[in-house]
Amino acid sequence: MKRKTFAKKTLSALLAASLLTAVSGCGNRLETGLDETIELIEPVGVAKSYVNPEYRNIYVYETYNATVYPAVSEKSYEVGVNFSSYAHLPGESVKKGDALVNGDTAGVDEEIKKLRETMADAAENYEEQVKKLTEQIEKDKNDYEYKLGIFEKLSDNPVAEPSFPDDNSAPWQAYKAWSSQYRSFDASHRYAELTYEKDTLRLKETKELYSLDYNYNSSRLKDLRKQRAEKVLYSDTDGTVLSMNYYEEGNWINKNSPVITVGDLSVKELKCKFVSKSVINLATDVYALVNGERFEVDYQAISSDEYKRLSERDGTVYSTFLVEDPENKVDFGDFAVIVVVSEKREGVLCVPKASVAKDDNGQFVYVYDGDKYVETYVQTGLSDGMYTEILSGVTAKDAVKADLRLNAGSNTGTVNRTTVRGAFSSNAYVFYSATVQVKNPIVYGTTYVDEVCVRRNDNVKKGDVLLKIHVIADTIEIERQERYLSRENARLQELINAGEEDNKDAIKAKKETIADLKKLISDMKKDAATVEIKAEEAGIITEITSLKAGDILTYKASVARIADETSCFMVAEDNDGILSYGNTVTISYSDINGNTFAAGGDVVTVSPMAVSGALRNGYALIKIAPEDMSKFASLTASAANRWGRIRFNLQATVRKAENVLKVPKAAVTVVSGNYYVTVKDSDGNYKYVSFIVGGQDVEGYWVAEGLTEGMTICWE
């Protein structure tokens, strides 16, 4: 093969001069060391840049932004239910077996109540029957034994029948008396025995029937309790509630649909965009960078079938890494970078990638031999986009033709540690997670509104008047029930006069009827006398039904909704899932009069990466101290009455990392996705140094690996 060569048209110092002119900057003027009278003539077609192969590090890697989360367990119902209330809210600790969510149990509770009353009545009746039958059987037994005893005596001492009947003879009279008694007690003791056996059988049947009924009702009660238990979602682990779906009372919840999550705060997980198992298996190094410090991680692999299932269910699949943090340096919500190094070569001989060419015989570089450029074949290794590893063919002393020109520039700086952070802002709104609905309690009569006494966002105490009303009673019905009561009282007296012992059951039933009538009449009169509907709990009025004087309220019609102040949150719009458990934010509000108030809050829900698609709702919950919520409520009271919904301003520092090595963006050269800076060493020499980027902001890049604190870097 014909080798490509260039003629020598300069002094032998040309090589040294050209190598020196490849680097300039950082404020230093480059000296050639040659006599100024020497004329250097560049040969036609000869490159201006030459390099000696250098020993350097080469990286091939990917980085993934991650967030630190607790291990999250999602909870769902095994049956469909109507939502009632949350038993625990985000940020609250729970124990295994604690209720998390309450479904609507009113219907099944009523069935349980009626069945228990039925069982109680049955038990009471059974005890009375058993008592009566037992007493009767004892009497039957005594009667039978008495008559049997006489009969046996008569049998043991018979009187012989005389040969000649003679009513006037003593023997005949004795026989007739004995015979009469014998026949009488023979019949009576047999009848007494039959009665004894019959009552004993009745007792047995009573017990058996009661046992059957009791077992049947117990089975029904067990089923009803199971149904009720299925309507309450319990935690199967200890932990902290970290997110939930936002249901309102009466909303239907499908079975197997995630409703709420519980997090294990003893486990720290890193979540990032999906990284395949094959990538991890082929990697030479995998670690996390948190606050400028390296942490070892354990990749949690998922099968291809699981990936397919999650992808179909959620659309986006994330990877999980467990972080090893024995000194507890990592906090939930911390920003992290997962570094996956596919290949790494440390201290290997390299030339610029552009210097390596290829023909039919292999790869080669041009080496200047002092007279000409010789095509020299080399064996190459790893390449990072700017530099290629040389395994053989040239040495560090060779001069390799290179088109790469190193411009150090006039700016200089030092690689130092700093804090990097991002800013996040959003709209936030008050979210009352625990509320009590106040309804019209008037059952009897017609309720009319006189005056509405509260407004939305008002603070109320238990017993405060919400609504002034008056009730038009059904006087005809009250009078009818009073006449019925009078008749029942008279009938009760008749039964008592006829004999309390003989009419015990009837008297008991009549007294129960009278008690029910008295309660009904009392309730009707109480409703008729009601003039106010009051708050059942203390809190904040979140809803008030639009009412005016003269309106009619039906039974159980909604009056107002009162929120528990201690369970108030701010809910922030966060469609990109920036905020997560462990982050802190600032909530502020300014009214039209220039009054302002701001308070800090803690994010108590996890971002979408930690949960399934069903729980990715685009919102984050922030817990605010109750006293701060009260200040916000008082500041926004008038605005809330006009607009109904108040918008607050949320500001947060996100993606914050401390103690991070950082370099200015202007100092970085990016080639094929790899990052380089010009480093000036202690001898004043310059070279490109590659590094692994852990992240970036508007100002610069922070370093995961490759640069050290105190390095001097240069740029134009």
XYZ file of C-alpha atoms in Angstrom:
716
model
C 0.000 0.000 0.000
C 1.232 3.467 -0.831
C 1.939 5.540 2.271
C 0.986 9.195 2.374
C 3.925 11.515 3.173
C 4.608 15.270 3.353
C 7.951 16.847 2.449
C 9.991 18.618 5.110
C 10.194 22.354 4.286
C 11.064 23.814 7.686
C 13.597 23.525 10.430
C 13.366 20.582 12.794
C 11.978 23.015 15.380
C 8.726 23.193 13.422
C 7.200 20.314 15.345
C 7.917 21.844 18.731
C 6.617 25.241 17.655
C 3.439 23.850 16.163
C 2.708 21.840 19.282
C 3.117 24.905 21.450
C 0.895 27.078 19.288
C -1.916 24.594 19.753
C -2.549 25.991 23.245
C -2.951 29.603 24.281
C -4.994 31.536 26.808
C -5.660 31.890 30.559
C -3.917 35.250 30.181
C -0.473 33.885 29.250
C 1.387 34.748 26.080
C 2.926 31.677 24.556
C 6.707 31.753 24.007
C 8.181 29.668 21.183
C 11.736 29.557 22.553
C 13.077 30.179 18.997
C 15.216 32.970 17.612
C 12.985 35.606 16.059
C 15.070 35.569 12.879
C 14.061 32.018 12.127
C 11.331 31.887 9.523
C 8.902 29.057 9.918
C 7.281 28.065 6.673
C 4.256 25.836 6.966
C 4.276 23.156 4.326
C 1.278 23.113 2.026
C -1.331 20.636 3.203
C 0.232 20.112 6.629
C -2.152 20.515 9.566
C -1.436 23.264 12.075
C -2.243 21.129 15.104
C -0.226 18.272 16.500
C -0.636 16.338 19.694
C 1.263 13.818 21.680
C -0.933 10.885 22.738
C -2.039 11.518 26.328
C -2.999 9.344 29.240
C -6.551 10.194 30.209
C -9.855 8.813 31.444
C -12.602 7.848 29.021
C -16.238 7.476 30.090
C -19.275 6.074 28.327
C -22.270 6.651 30.573
C -25.854 7.747 31.059
C -27.293 9.753 33.931
C -30.863 9.756 35.211
C -32.467 12.380 37.421
C -34.028 10.785 40.483
C -35.880 11.628 43.695
C -35.674 9.975 47.107
C -38.944 8.371 48.225
C -40.113 6.058 50.985
C -41.163 2.587 49.863
C -44.828 2.998 48.906
C -47.589 0.395 49.255
C -50.889 1.081 47.506
C -54.170 0.034 49.128
C -57.408 -0.832 47.344
C -60.793 -2.387 48.118
C -61.571 -5.984 47.220
C -65.177 -4.957 46.527
C -66.791 -1.841 45.112
C -67.986 0.647 47.740
C -69.488 4.092 48.087
C -66.938 6.440 49.645
C -67.749 7.921 53.035
C -64.640 9.415 54.664
C -60.898 9.153 55.199
C -59.863 7.663 58.528
C -56.277 8.884 58.095
C -54.813 11.659 55.965
C -51.464 12.216 54.212
C -48.645 12.784 56.652
C -50.326 10.787 59.441
C -48.764 7.660 60.912
C -50.738 4.420 60.934
C -50.306 0.981 62.469
C -51.074 -2.366 60.911
C -54.822 -2.930 61.262
C -55.744 0.772 61.399
C -58.625 1.943 59.215
C -57.519 4.093 56.289
C -60.740 4.771 54.361
C -64.379 4.356 55.338
C -66.941 3.251 52.812
C -70.649 3.904 53.304
C -71.736 1.401 55.957
C -75.106 2.970 56.821
C -77.167 0.251 55.116
C -75.259 -2.688 56.525
C -75.064 -1.002 59.949
C -78.853 -0.785 59.984
C -79.131 -4.463 59.046
C -76.661 -5.379 61.782
C -78.600 -3.295 64.288
C -81.938 -4.908 63.382
C -80.478 -8.403 63.417
C -78.830 -7.859 66.791
C -82.126 -6.548 68.168
C -83.891 -9.609 66.742
C -81.288 -11.890 68.294
C -81.548 -10.079 71.621
C -85.351 -10.391 71.616
C -85.085 -14.040 70.636
C -82.596 -14.672 73.439
C -84.860 -12.944 75.955
C -87.905 -14.904 74.799
C -85.893 -18.108 74.787
C -84.709 -17.560 78.342
C -88.289 -16.939 79.483
C -89.555 -20.049 77.673
C -86.746 -22.177 79.057
C -87.401 -20.854 82.536
C -91.134 -21.556 82.291
C -90.662 -24.978 80.764
C -87.982 -25.900 83.275
C -90.261 -24.889 86.131
C -93.158 -26.764 84.543
C -91.038 -29.858 83.970
C -90.012 -29.799 87.597
C -93.696 -29.688 88.568
C -94.469 -32.438 86.068
C -91.692 -34.550 87.507
C -92.839 -34.066 91.082
C -96.439 -34.810 90.126
C -95.412 -37.899 88.202
C -93.156 -39.210 90.964
C -95.877 -38.564 93.569
C -98.544 -40.403 91.601
C -96.155 -43.149 90.579
C -95.219 -43.669 94.214
C -98.852 -44.096 95.263
C -99.494 -46.353 92.299
C -96.507 -48.509 93.176
C -97.663 -48.730 96.810
C -101.106 -49.792 95.662
C -99.474 -52.296 93.328
C -97.290 -53.645 96.097
C -100.207 -53.953 98.536
C -103.133 -55.225 96.512
C -106.507 -56.061 98.125
C -107.873 -59.345 96.948
C -111.248 -59.292 95.307
C -113.858 -61.221 97.474
C -115.418 -64.342 95.947
C -118.893 -63.059 96.542
C -119.546 -59.385 95.988
C -121.280 -57.872 98.923
C -121.452 -54.123 99.049
C -122.069 -54.273 102.762
C -119.136 -56.454 103.625
C -115.920 -54.938 104.840
C -113.705 -56.959 102.452
C -115.740 -55.868 99.516
C -115.632 -52.224 100.605
C -111.871 -52.448 101.073
C -111.454 -53.991 97.653
C -113.609 -51.367 95.986
C -111.627 -48.560 97.630
C -108.302 -50.096 96.636
C -109.478 -50.839 93.123
C -110.774 -47.321 92.626
C -107.491 -45.772 93.797
C -105.469 -48.220 91.762
C -107.288 -47.391 88.549
C -107.189 -43.675 89.308
C -103.437 -43.539 90.040
C -102.671 -45.949 87.230
C -104.249 -43.502 84.790
C -103.018 -40.346 86.503
C -99.411 -41.462 86.857
C -99.374 -42.470 83.190
C -100.852 -39.119 82.202
C -98.379 -37.341 84.487
C -95.559 -39.281 82.845
C -96.861 -38.349 79.408
C -97.115 -34.680 80.429
C -93.599 -34.794 81.862
C -92.247 -36.344 78.670
C -94.183 -33.945 76.469
C -92.909 -30.873 78.314
C -89.402 -32.299 78.335
C -89.666 -32.744 74.560
C -90.985 -29.195 74.199
C -87.940 -27.936 76.097
C -85.664 -29.957 73.863
C -87.411 -28.687 70.724
C -87.309 -25.130 72.040
C -83.569 -25.409 72.597
C -83.008 -27.012 69.213
C -85.101 -24.411 67.383
C -83.383 -21.606 69.236
C -80.006 -23.128 68.444
C -80.927 -23.349 64.755
C -82.193 -19.756 64.729
C -79.202 -18.561 66.708
C -76.729 -20.296 64.398
C -78.530 -18.964 61.334
C -78.650 -15.422 62.683
C -75.045 -15.669 63.866
C -74.038 -16.715 60.373
C -75.987 -13.781 58.924
C -74.391 -11.454 61.464
C -70.949 -12.786 60.574
C -71.666 -12.187 56.884
C -72.937 -8.679 57.586
C -69.876 -7.888 59.685
C -67.710 -9.197 56.881
C -69.601 -6.978 54.448
C -69.039 -4.050 56.779
C -65.354 -4.867 57.173
C -65.040 -4.959 53.380
C -66.364 -1.408 53.254
C -63.524 -0.212 55.525
C -60.047 -0.214 54.032
C -57.474 -1.266 56.607
C -53.706 -0.916 56.539
C -51.764 -4.158 56.374
C -48.500 -2.409 57.297
C -47.107 0.185 59.680
C -46.146 3.446 58.029
C -47.227 6.920 56.981
C -50.048 7.865 54.613
C -48.414 9.470 51.567
C -51.127 10.012 48.959
C -54.774 9.400 48.210
C -57.398 9.821 45.536
C -59.780 12.700 46.125
C -63.277 11.277 46.585
C -66.361 13.020 47.852
C -69.024 11.437 50.010
C -71.132 9.068 47.946
C -68.575 8.623 45.130
C -68.271 5.059 43.885
C -64.894 3.328 44.291
C -64.239 0.373 42.005
C -62.743 -2.770 43.469
C -58.967 -3.153 43.037
C -58.648 0.560 42.279
C -55.851 2.176 44.353
C -57.342 4.606 46.866
C -54.564 5.484 49.299
C -50.886 4.711 49.903
C -48.847 3.926 52.993
C -45.098 4.564 52.956
C -42.382 2.794 54.908
C -40.104 5.586 56.138
C -37.407 3.080 57.068
C -36.729 2.384 53.388
C -35.222 4.934 50.986
C -35.797 4.428 47.289
C -34.585 6.363 44.269
C -37.039 6.614 41.389
C -36.022 7.657 37.886
C -37.048 7.084 34.294
C -36.873 3.447 33.267
C -33.485 1.768 33.078
C -33.506 -1.746 31.647
C -31.984 -4.702 33.417
C -29.687 -5.345 30.450
C -28.201 -1.851 30.758
C -27.483 -2.425 34.435
C -26.043 -5.886 33.810
C -23.622 -4.538 31.204
C -22.617 -1.502 33.286
C -19.215 -1.396 34.937
C -20.379 0.983 37.675
C -23.749 2.169 38.975
C -24.109 4.678 41.793
C -26.119 7.668 42.982
C -24.927 11.213 43.515
C -26.754 13.029 46.326
C -25.517 16.406 47.566
C -22.196 15.905 45.865
C -21.572 12.556 47.569
C -21.508 9.102 46.052
C -23.901 6.453 47.399
C -24.063 2.813 46.442
C -27.414 1.625 45.108
C -29.205 -1.661 44.522
C -31.190 -1.885 41.274
C -34.675 -3.387 41.662
C -35.252 -5.369 38.482
C -38.692 -6.096 37.047
C -39.554 -8.821 34.556
C -40.555 -8.114 30.975
C -44.090 -9.270 31.763
C -44.260 -6.866 34.723
C -42.920 -4.038 32.563
C -45.596 -4.747 29.960
C -48.304 -4.828 32.629
C -47.160 -1.552 34.207
C -46.780 0.099 30.822
C -50.298 -0.873 29.777
C -51.692 0.208 33.146
C -49.806 3.453 33.735
C -48.294 4.464 30.399
C -44.945 5.345 31.989
C -42.753 2.937 33.926
C -40.082 4.071 36.372
C -37.078 2.270 37.794
C -36.331 1.830 41.474
C -32.957 1.793 43.212
C -32.489 1.180 46.929
C -29.894 3.559 48.341
C -27.370 2.435 50.944
C -27.361 5.172 53.585
C -26.085 3.773 56.894
C -25.237 7.254 58.218
C -28.691 8.625 57.338
C -27.330 11.421 55.156
C -30.082 11.172 52.550
C -33.482 12.785 53.141
C -36.813 12.113 51.496
C -37.427 14.533 48.659
C -33.707 14.943 47.945
C -32.690 15.360 44.334
C -30.345 12.616 43.157
C -28.582 11.519 39.996
C -28.235 7.879 39.043
C -24.955 7.386 37.154
C -24.743 4.283 34.958
C -21.236 3.888 33.568
C -21.280 1.490 30.622
C -17.520 1.572 30.133
C -14.663 3.401 31.755
C -10.953 3.506 31.018
C -8.688 5.200 33.528
C -5.202 6.438 32.616
C -5.187 4.999 29.100
C -3.257 6.362 26.104
C -5.548 8.399 23.861
C -5.511 10.503 20.693
C -8.242 12.747 19.346
C -10.928 10.659 17.724
C -10.723 12.762 14.561
C -7.074 11.750 14.181
C -7.995 8.131 13.603
C -8.762 7.148 10.020
C -9.596 3.807 8.464
C -8.854 1.948 5.251
C -9.004 -1.636 4.065
C -6.027 -2.580 6.214
C -7.402 -1.139 9.420
C -7.209 2.046 11.508
C -4.296 4.436 11.322
C -3.023 7.845 12.412
C -0.469 10.181 10.858
C 2.743 10.346 12.857
C 5.362 12.993 12.147
C 8.802 11.384 12.016
C 10.740 14.659 11.789
C 10.697 14.628 8.017
C 7.311 13.464 6.858
C 3.934 12.235 8.088
C 3.765 8.510 8.146
C 0.524 6.565 8.020
C 0.841 4.401 11.138
C -1.595 1.619 11.887
C -2.919 1.397 15.433
C -5.127 -0.842 17.512
C -7.901 1.162 19.166
C -10.086 0.617 22.183
C -12.871 2.706 23.713
C -13.943 6.072 22.290
C -15.967 8.786 24.016
C -16.702 11.023 21.054
C -13.633 13.267 21.322
C -10.843 10.857 22.210
C -10.041 7.272 21.252
C -8.072 4.810 23.340
C -4.882 3.506 21.660
C -3.947 -0.024 22.596
C -0.878 -0.248 20.346
C 0.864 1.432 17.409
C 1.999 4.756 18.908
C 3.501 5.997 22.171
C 3.160 9.118 24.277
C 6.300 10.530 22.599
C 4.901 10.378 19.060
C 3.531 13.460 17.316
C 0.120 12.651 15.903
C -1.529 14.858 13.324
C -4.688 16.334 14.841
C -7.401 18.693 13.645
C -8.384 19.308 17.256
C -7.255 22.716 18.408
C -7.154 23.459 22.129
C -8.089 27.076 22.861
C -7.576 27.814 26.513
C -9.018 31.320 26.254
C -8.577 34.288 28.537
C -10.948 33.310 31.355
C -9.846 31.230 34.259
C -11.639 29.701 37.225
C -11.473 27.039 39.890
C -13.637 23.985 40.293
C -15.353 24.568 43.628
C -18.176 23.099 45.648
C -21.459 24.983 45.741
C -25.214 24.581 46.154
C -27.438 24.140 43.133
C -31.179 24.559 43.164
C -34.199 25.120 41.016
C -37.296 27.209 41.607
C -40.895 26.059 41.367
C -44.059 28.103 41.608
C -47.694 27.127 41.338
C -51.215 28.008 42.329
C -52.484 26.540 45.572
C -55.954 26.258 47.052
C -57.380 25.316 50.436
C -58.339 21.644 50.649
C -60.507 20.456 53.514
C -60.121 16.706 53.690
C -62.377 16.033 56.694
C -65.801 17.645 56.726
C -69.153 17.164 58.438
C -72.361 17.851 56.551
C -75.096 19.516 58.581
C -78.594 18.471 57.471
C -82.094 19.475 58.484
C -82.955 17.202 61.454
C -86.690 18.031 61.533
C -88.671 14.851 60.828
C -92.186 15.949 61.816
C -93.797 19.073 60.435
C -92.799 21.558 57.725
C -89.555 23.521 58.179
C -89.343 27.145 57.014
C -86.153 29.226 56.826
C -86.174 32.486 58.771
C -82.517 33.604 58.614
C -79.112 32.290 57.451
C -76.612 33.149 60.206
C -73.222 32.143 58.718
C -71.192 32.637 55.560
C -68.653 30.543 53.718
C -65.224 30.508 55.411
C -66.643 31.554 58.801
C -65.121 29.900 61.862
C -67.798 28.332 64.056
C -67.839 26.551 67.392
C -69.898 23.524 68.271
C -73.410 24.750 69.049
C -73.204 27.985 67.034
C -76.434 28.846 65.189
C -76.251 28.212 61.446
C -79.891 28.719 60.543
C -82.957 30.227 62.235
C -86.161 28.373 61.378
C -89.748 27.815 62.410
C -91.701 24.575 62.099
C -95.394 24.229 61.267
C -96.431 21.149 63.233
C -98.964 18.542 62.097
C -101.304 19.160 65.030
C -103.938 16.726 63.736
C -101.427 13.873 63.760
C -100.193 14.838 67.233
C -103.775 14.793 68.567
C -104.419 11.405 66.911
C -101.344 9.889 68.545
C -102.352 11.347 71.932
C -105.810 9.745 71.657
C -104.173 6.454 70.760
C -101.907 6.787 73.802
C -104.893 7.425 76.058
C -106.620 4.268 74.800
C -103.486 2.180 75.291
C -103.112 3.447 78.865
C -106.701 2.425 79.607
C -106.129 -1.046 78.140
C -102.997 -1.448 80.204
C -104.941 -0.703 83.375
C -107.557 -3.269 82.418
C -104.890 -5.935 82.051
C -103.367 -5.031 85.412
C -106.768 -5.190 87.075
C -107.418 -8.600 85.513
C -104.296 -10.002 87.163
C -100.682 -9.034 86.598
C -99.360 -12.589 86.882
C -101.822 -14.038 84.422
C -101.327 -11.172 81.919
C -97.606 -10.640 82.373
C -96.663 -10.956 78.672
C -99.549 -8.799 77.457
C -98.757 -6.128 80.050
C -95.104 -6.063 78.962
C -96.045 -5.649 75.283
C -98.549 -2.915 76.109
C -95.978 -0.977 78.141
C -93.549 -1.128 75.194
C -96.216 0.223 72.853
C -96.980 3.051 75.278
C -93.278 3.934 75.593
C -92.954 4.110 71.784
C -96.029 6.347 71.571
C -94.719 8.689 74.247
C -91.357 8.999 72.433
C -93.090 9.661 69.106
C -95.297 12.386 70.582
C -92.311 13.888 72.396
C -90.263 13.952 69.165
C -93.127 15.541 67.239
C -93.519 18.285 69.834
C -89.745 18.771 70.092
C -89.472 19.220 66.322
C -92.372 21.659 66.382
C -90.593 23.734 69.039
C -87.228 23.857 67.187
C -86.209 27.353 66.063
C -82.478 26.877 65.277
C -80.178 24.480 63.442
C -76.753 24.471 65.089
C -73.208 23.415 64.220
C -72.517 19.824 65.244
C -68.747 20.323 65.217
C -66.297 23.214 65.433
C -64.487 24.243 62.274
C -64.675 26.318 59.095
C -67.797 26.687 56.969
C -66.747 25.392 53.551
C -70.220 25.196 52.017
C -73.496 26.912 52.812
C -76.673 26.064 50.920
C -78.178 29.016 49.090
C -81.241 29.797 51.185
C -83.464 32.777 51.885
C -86.269 33.574 54.281
C -89.423 31.633 53.485
C -87.688 28.683 51.813
C -88.861 25.205 52.821
C -86.299 22.665 54.046
C -87.138 18.994 53.643
C -85.953 16.389 56.119
C -82.190 15.777 55.755
C -81.791 18.613 53.259
C -78.233 19.967 53.282
C -77.666 23.146 55.306
C -73.874 23.520 55.461
C -70.576 21.659 55.445
C -68.073 22.229 58.252
C -64.388 21.361 57.879
C -62.125 20.262 60.686
C -59.466 22.987 60.997
C -56.857 20.500 62.146
C -57.085 18.551 58.878
C -56.780 21.448 56.435
C -54.271 21.318 53.592
C -53.189 23.416 50.683
C -53.483 21.563 47.412
C -51.044 22.694 44.717
C -51.224 22.232 40.976
C -48.239 20.059 40.066
C -48.864 18.332 36.749
C -45.175 17.546 36.222
C -44.763 15.936 39.646
C -42.027 18.307 40.831
C -43.023 18.311 44.502
C -42.733 15.231 46.693
C -42.778 14.071 50.288
C -39.991 15.740 52.231
C -40.011 19.023 50.285
C -40.837 22.306 52.009
C -42.674 25.201 50.385
C -43.845 28.719 51.137
C -47.509 29.689 50.713
C -48.405 33.365 50.490
C -51.424 35.577 49.902
C -51.976 39.296 49.417
C -55.413 40.878 49.580
C -56.673 43.911 47.697
C -55.842 46.128 50.661
C -52.174 45.220 50.596
C -52.325 42.871 53.572
C -50.001 39.913 53.129
C -49.255 36.716 54.945
C -46.873 33.845 54.215
C -46.296 30.530 55.938
C -44.154 27.482 55.439
C -45.564 24.058 54.763
C -44.457 20.479 54.247
C -45.329 18.376 51.221
C -47.006 15.219 52.563
C -47.711 13.402 49.288
C -45.350 11.670 46.894
C -44.900 12.639 43.257
C -46.219 10.528 40.347
C -43.014 8.503 39.985
C -43.725 6.718 43.284
C -47.299 5.606 42.543
C -49.366 3.930 39.854
C -51.248 5.808 37.172
C -54.507 5.689 39.118
C -52.972 7.895 41.823
C -51.211 10.353 39.504
C -53.645 13.214 39.870
C -51.478 16.258 39.166
C -51.722 17.675 42.691
C -49.542 17.831 45.782
C -50.866 18.233 49.325
C -49.105 20.651 51.656
C -49.679 20.551 55.396
C -49.948 23.982 57.005
C -50.021 24.605 60.763
C -53.625 25.148 61.997
C -52.792 28.603 63.337
C -51.458 29.625 59.920
C -54.556 28.241 58.234
C -56.691 30.362 60.549
C -54.707 33.465 59.542
C -55.161 32.633 55.874
C -58.893 32.076 56.468
C -59.332 35.427 58.195
C -57.325 37.222 55.502
C -59.353 35.698 52.677
C -62.806 35.683 54.266
C -64.259 38.560 52.248
C -62.717 37.387 48.986
C -63.995 33.874 49.545
C -67.535 35.157 49.951
C -67.360 36.881 46.577
C -65.449 34.318 44.537
C -65.854 31.083 46.472
C -62.345 29.822 45.711
C -59.163 31.588 46.783
C -55.918 31.241 44.870
C -52.707 31.273 46.889
C -49.143 31.509 45.644
C -46.769 28.611 46.230
C -42.990 28.966 45.951
C -40.517 26.147 46.470
C -36.859 25.344 46.044
C -36.568 22.080 44.141
C -33.829 19.866 42.751
C -31.612 21.265 45.464
C -28.196 19.712 45.998
C -25.464 20.934 48.309
C -21.708 20.392 48.231
C -21.722 19.922 44.443
C -18.718 20.455 42.158
C -19.776 22.912 39.496
C -18.224 24.380 36.336
C -19.541 27.275 34.205
C -21.342 26.320 31.026
C -19.070 28.625 29.033
C -16.093 26.510 30.068
C -17.596 23.248 28.795
C -17.192 21.728 25.358
C -19.761 19.125 24.404
C -18.907 16.517 21.778
C -21.228 13.607 20.979
C -22.895 13.901 24.358
C -19.606 13.957 26.262
C -18.405 16.934 28.303
C -14.908 18.440 28.509
C -13.133 21.368 30.127
C -9.657 22.775 29.589
C -7.616 22.133 32.705
C -4.380 23.906 33.551
C -2.111 21.780 35.728
C 0.498 22.912 38.271
C 3.188 22.933 35.557
C 1.188 25.326 33.412
C 0.216 22.699 30.866
C -3.263 22.525 29.349
C -5.379 19.579 28.356
C -8.964 18.633 27.713
C -10.420 16.631 30.607
C -13.701 14.764 30.295
C -16.143 14.472 33.189
C -19.493 12.895 34.007
C -22.260 15.461 34.245
C -24.615 15.036 37.185
C -26.978 17.786 36.113
C -27.158 21.360 34.953
C -28.834 24.682 35.446
C -28.731 27.996 33.604
C -25.262 28.790 34.933
C -23.368 25.554 34.658
C -22.912 21.831 34.993
C -22.295 19.932 38.194
C -19.772 17.145 38.242
C -20.457 13.530 39.173
C -17.012 12.226 38.338
C -13.808 13.219 36.505
C -12.920 16.591 38.051
C -11.696 17.401 41.531
C -12.080 20.404 43.766
C -9.413 23.082 43.212
C -8.691 22.328 39.550
C -7.957 25.402 37.417
C -9.998 25.578 34.233
C -9.796 27.988 31.303
C -12.185 29.138 28.633
C -12.569 31.837 26.050
